[in-house]
Amino acid sequence: ASGSMSYRPQDPRRLTKWEYACCLVASLSYLSSKQQDSPGLVTFTDGIQEFLAPRQGNRHLYALLARLAPVRPQGQTDLENVLKKVALRLRRRGIFILVSDCHGDTSAVLDGLRHLAARGHEVVVLHLLDHDEVAFPFHSLTSFRDLETGSEVMCDPLRQRREYTVRCAAFREAVREGAVGCGADCRFIDTSQPIELVLRDYLLYRRQRA
């Protein structure tokens, strides 16, 4: 729930990364609850904001959704620190699904994932970026502001697009390779993709793999 998740896309019809993430989390929690599994919830910035331990039952599911609904993304993130703390608090082994844009120090993020995997959890990374972050659809001279630190930089998108897209692709690949190297399953998600298709394709993939 850090500030970068609140980026408002150029296309007003698209969800923000935070809204998209909430729909994913709510859907997965609902599906797991219906098959008698125990969903839990962790929301975080540079520390843990909400920690709802896994539990069964409709009352718990409604409590989880109620905790998720009022959250507004803000501040900075420290994924490594958060994941290490979560690894210590989760007593039972389970499936840990991280929904994040993974911005920050990639090596630190992966170190946090290793802690979870080392404790026997099955780790899934849903690497979520806004379509604008991937396609860079800007044309005129633009001032870009970091939603977590507030720092700004003036940029000519037409001149910088090639270098930006190369760096963005390298960032995505670093997250994917690092997550797989930790033993995690990693799926890249672009917010222009319909949520129901993302969920369907991933659940079919898991069933085929099983």
Short mmCIF file of C-alpha atoms in Angstrom, two decimals:
data_model
loop_
_atom_site.label_atom_id
_atom_site.label_comp_id
_atom_site.label_asym_id
_atom_site.label_seq_id
_atom_site.Cartn_x
_atom_site.Cartn_y
_atom_site.Cartn_z
CA ALA A 1 0.00 0.00 0.00
CA SER A 2 2.88 2.38 -0.69
CA GLY A 3 2.46 5.59 -2.67
CA SER A 4 3.55 4.14 -6.02
CA MET A 5 0.48 1.89 -6.04
CA SER A 6 -1.78 4.96 -6.27
CA TYR A 7 -0.55 6.05 -9.72
CA ARG A 8 -3.53 7.33 -11.72
CA PRO A 9 -3.31 6.03 -15.33
CA GLN A 10 -3.66 8.13 -18.48
CA ASP A 11 -6.78 6.14 -19.40
CA PRO A 12 -9.45 7.00 -16.78
CA ARG A 13 -11.26 3.72 -17.51
CA ARG A 14 -8.41 1.67 -16.03
CA LEU A 15 -8.02 0.82 -12.38
CA THR A 16 -5.05 2.08 -10.40
CA LYS A 17 -2.50 -0.54 -9.38
CA TRP A 18 -3.95 -0.44 -5.86
CA GLU A 19 -7.53 -0.96 -7.04
CA TYR A 20 -6.41 -3.78 -9.32
CA ALA A 21 -4.44 -5.39 -6.49
CA CYS A 22 -7.44 -5.18 -4.16
CA CYS A 23 -9.63 -6.96 -6.72
CA LEU A 24 -7.02 -9.70 -7.10
CA VAL A 25 -6.64 -10.16 -3.34
CA ALA A 26 -10.39 -10.12 -2.72
CA SER A 27 -11.00 -12.67 -5.50
CA LEU A 28 -8.26 -15.03 -4.34
CA SER A 29 -9.45 -14.76 -0.73
CA TYR A 30 -13.01 -15.55 -1.77
CA LEU A 31 -11.95 -18.54 -3.89
CA SER A 32 -9.70 -19.98 -1.18
CA SER A 33 -12.41 -19.56 1.44
CA LYS A 34 -14.95 -21.37 -0.75
CA GLN A 35 -12.66 -24.39 -1.02
CA GLN A 36 -12.25 -24.53 2.77
CA ASP A 37 -8.78 -22.99 2.83
CA SER A 38 -7.78 -20.17 5.18
CA PRO A 39 -7.05 -16.77 3.63
CA GLY A 40 -5.07 -14.14 5.50
CA LEU A 41 -4.04 -10.56 4.74
CA VAL A 42 -0.98 -8.38 5.15
CA THR A 43 -0.96 -4.76 3.96
CA PHE A 44 2.29 -2.86 4.21
CA THR A 45 4.33 0.23 3.35
CA ASP A 46 7.75 0.47 5.02
CA GLY A 47 6.28 -1.66 7.78
CA ILE A 48 3.29 -3.93 8.37
CA GLN A 49 0.04 -1.94 8.43
CA GLU A 50 -2.51 -4.75 8.80
CA PHE A 51 -1.88 -8.39 9.69
CA LEU A 52 -4.86 -10.72 9.65
CA ALA A 53 -3.80 -14.29 10.37
CA PRO A 54 -5.19 -17.04 8.10
CA ARG A 55 -8.53 -18.44 9.23
CA GLN A 56 -11.58 -20.18 7.80
CA GLY A 57 -15.19 -19.04 7.66
CA ASN A 58 -17.34 -16.36 6.08
CA ARG A 59 -17.05 -14.04 9.08
CA HIS A 60 -13.28 -14.03 8.71
CA LEU A 61 -13.58 -13.44 4.94
CA TYR A 62 -15.85 -10.44 5.50
CA ALA A 63 -13.45 -9.09 8.14
CA LEU A 64 -10.58 -9.43 5.65
CA LEU A 65 -12.46 -7.51 2.96
CA ALA A 66 -13.48 -4.86 5.49
CA ARG A 67 -9.82 -4.35 6.46
CA LEU A 68 -8.83 -4.01 2.82
CA ALA A 69 -11.54 -1.57 1.70
CA PRO A 70 -10.54 1.65 3.56
CA VAL A 71 -6.77 1.46 2.91
CA ARG A 72 -5.33 4.35 0.90
CA PRO A 73 -1.81 3.86 -0.51
CA GLN A 74 0.78 6.34 0.72
CA GLY A 75 4.38 6.61 1.91
CA GLN A 76 7.41 4.53 1.01
CA THR A 77 7.98 0.79 1.02
CA ASP A 78 10.56 -1.55 2.51
CA LEU A 79 9.70 -4.98 1.12
CA GLU A 80 12.74 -6.77 2.49
CA ASN A 81 12.00 -5.70 6.06
CA VAL A 82 8.29 -6.47 5.75
CA LEU A 83 8.76 -9.93 4.23
CA LYS A 84 11.24 -10.93 6.93
CA LYS A 85 8.80 -9.86 9.65
CA VAL A 86 5.93 -11.71 7.97
CA ALA A 87 8.06 -14.85 7.71
CA LEU A 88 8.52 -14.78 11.49
CA ARG A 89 4.81 -14.25 12.21
CA LEU A 90 3.43 -16.97 9.94
CA ARG A 91 3.52 -20.13 12.07
CA ARG A 92 2.11 -22.61 9.58
CA ARG A 93 3.38 -23.33 6.10
CA GLY A 94 1.16 -22.14 3.30
CA ILE A 95 0.96 -20.28 0.01
CA PHE A 96 2.20 -16.70 0.29
CA ILE A 97 1.06 -14.47 -2.59
CA LEU A 98 2.84 -11.14 -2.92
CA VAL A 99 0.96 -8.55 -4.99
CA SER A 100 3.31 -5.62 -5.58
CA ASP A 101 4.93 -3.40 -8.18
CA CYS A 102 8.26 -4.45 -6.57
CA HIS A 103 9.74 -0.97 -6.90
CA GLY A 104 12.86 -0.37 -4.85
CA ASP A 105 16.02 -2.40 -4.38
CA THR A 106 15.34 -5.60 -6.33
CA SER A 107 18.04 -7.58 -4.52
CA ALA A 108 16.53 -6.61 -1.16
CA VAL A 109 13.05 -7.69 -2.30
CA LEU A 110 14.42 -11.06 -3.38
CA ASP A 111 16.22 -11.48 -0.06
CA GLY A 112 12.86 -11.12 1.69
CA LEU A 113 11.34 -13.75 -0.59
CA ARG A 114 14.17 -16.15 0.28
CA HIS A 115 13.26 -15.87 3.96
CA LEU A 116 9.70 -16.95 3.22
CA ALA A 117 10.79 -19.81 0.98
CA ALA A 118 13.36 -20.96 3.54
CA ARG A 119 10.55 -21.36 6.09
CA GLY A 120 8.73 -23.76 3.79
CA HIS A 121 6.13 -21.44 2.28
CA GLU A 122 5.16 -21.71 -1.36
CA VAL A 123 5.79 -18.19 -2.66
CA VAL A 124 3.93 -16.60 -5.58
CA VAL A 125 4.88 -13.15 -6.86
CA LEU A 126 2.24 -11.27 -8.83
CA HIS A 127 4.38 -8.48 -10.25
CA LEU A 128 1.90 -5.72 -11.01
CA LEU A 129 2.70 -2.65 -13.14
CA ASP A 130 0.44 -0.04 -14.65
CA HIS A 131 0.18 -0.20 -18.44
CA ASP A 132 1.68 3.31 -18.60
CA GLU A 133 4.80 2.05 -16.83
CA VAL A 134 5.20 -0.61 -19.51
CA ALA A 135 4.16 1.29 -22.67
CA PHE A 136 5.37 4.80 -21.63
CA PRO A 137 2.62 6.55 -23.66
CA PHE A 138 3.87 10.10 -23.08
CA HIS A 139 4.74 12.49 -25.90
CA SER A 140 5.26 16.06 -24.70
CA LEU A 141 7.79 17.42 -22.23
CA THR A 142 6.64 16.06 -18.87
CA SER A 143 7.52 16.46 -15.21
CA PHE A 144 7.49 13.03 -13.52
CA ARG A 145 7.04 12.90 -9.73
CA ASP A 146 7.99 9.97 -7.51
CA LEU A 147 4.82 9.16 -5.55
CA GLU A 148 6.83 7.85 -2.59
CA THR A 149 9.66 10.38 -2.18
CA GLY A 150 8.15 13.42 -3.92
CA SER A 151 11.25 13.98 -6.06
CA GLU A 152 10.65 15.25 -9.61
CA VAL A 153 12.47 15.04 -12.92
CA MET A 154 11.74 16.80 -16.21
CA CYS A 155 11.90 14.49 -19.21
CA ASP A 156 11.38 14.51 -22.97
CA PRO A 157 9.57 11.16 -23.41
CA LEU A 158 10.25 10.94 -27.13
CA ARG A 159 14.00 11.08 -26.56
CA GLN A 160 14.00 8.85 -23.48
CA ARG A 161 11.46 6.20 -24.54
CA ARG A 162 14.00 3.73 -25.93
CA GLU A 163 16.23 3.79 -22.87
CA TYR A 164 13.23 3.69 -20.54
CA THR A 165 11.68 0.64 -22.20
CA VAL A 166 15.01 -1.20 -22.11
CA ARG A 167 15.42 -0.46 -18.40
CA CYS A 168 11.81 -1.40 -17.63
CA ALA A 169 12.20 -4.73 -19.43
CA ALA A 170 15.45 -5.37 -17.53
CA PHE A 171 13.69 -4.59 -14.24
CA ARG A 172 10.87 -7.03 -14.99
CA GLU A 173 13.33 -9.74 -15.99
CA ALA A 174 15.41 -9.19 -12.84
CA VAL A 175 12.32 -9.67 -10.67
CA ARG A 176 11.27 -12.78 -12.60
CA GLU A 177 14.70 -14.42 -12.63
CA GLY A 178 15.32 -13.58 -8.99
CA ALA A 179 11.94 -14.89 -7.86
CA VAL A 180 12.38 -18.14 -9.79
CA GLY A 181 15.87 -18.44 -8.32
CA CYS A 182 14.30 -18.24 -4.85
CA GLY A 183 11.97 -21.09 -5.75
CA ALA A 184 9.00 -18.75 -6.20
CA ASP A 185 6.44 -18.67 -8.97
CA CYS A 186 6.37 -15.25 -10.69
CA ARG A 187 3.68 -13.83 -12.96
CA PHE A 188 3.86 -10.39 -14.57
CA ILE A 189 0.56 -8.48 -14.72
CA ASP A 190 -0.18 -5.34 -16.72
CA THR A 191 -3.23 -3.37 -15.48
CA SER A 192 -4.64 -3.29 -19.01
CA GLN A 193 -5.24 -7.06 -18.74
CA PRO A 194 -8.78 -8.05 -17.62
CA ILE A 195 -8.59 -9.34 -14.04
CA GLU A 196 -10.86 -12.33 -14.71
CA LEU A 197 -8.56 -13.55 -17.50
CA VAL A 198 -5.46 -13.10 -15.36
CA LEU A 199 -7.05 -15.16 -12.58
CA ARG A 200 -8.38 -17.81 -14.95
CA ASP A 201 -5.06 -18.29 -16.73
CA TYR A 202 -3.09 -18.48 -13.50
CA LEU A 203 -5.47 -20.93 -11.82
CA LEU A 204 -5.48 -23.13 -14.92
CA TYR A 205 -1.68 -23.04 -14.91
CA ARG A 206 -1.59 -24.15 -11.27
CA ARG A 207 -4.04 -26.97 -11.90
CA GLN A 208 -2.04 -28.23 -14.90
CA ARG A 209 1.19 -28.04 -12.93
CA ALA A 210 -0.37 -30.00 -10.06
#
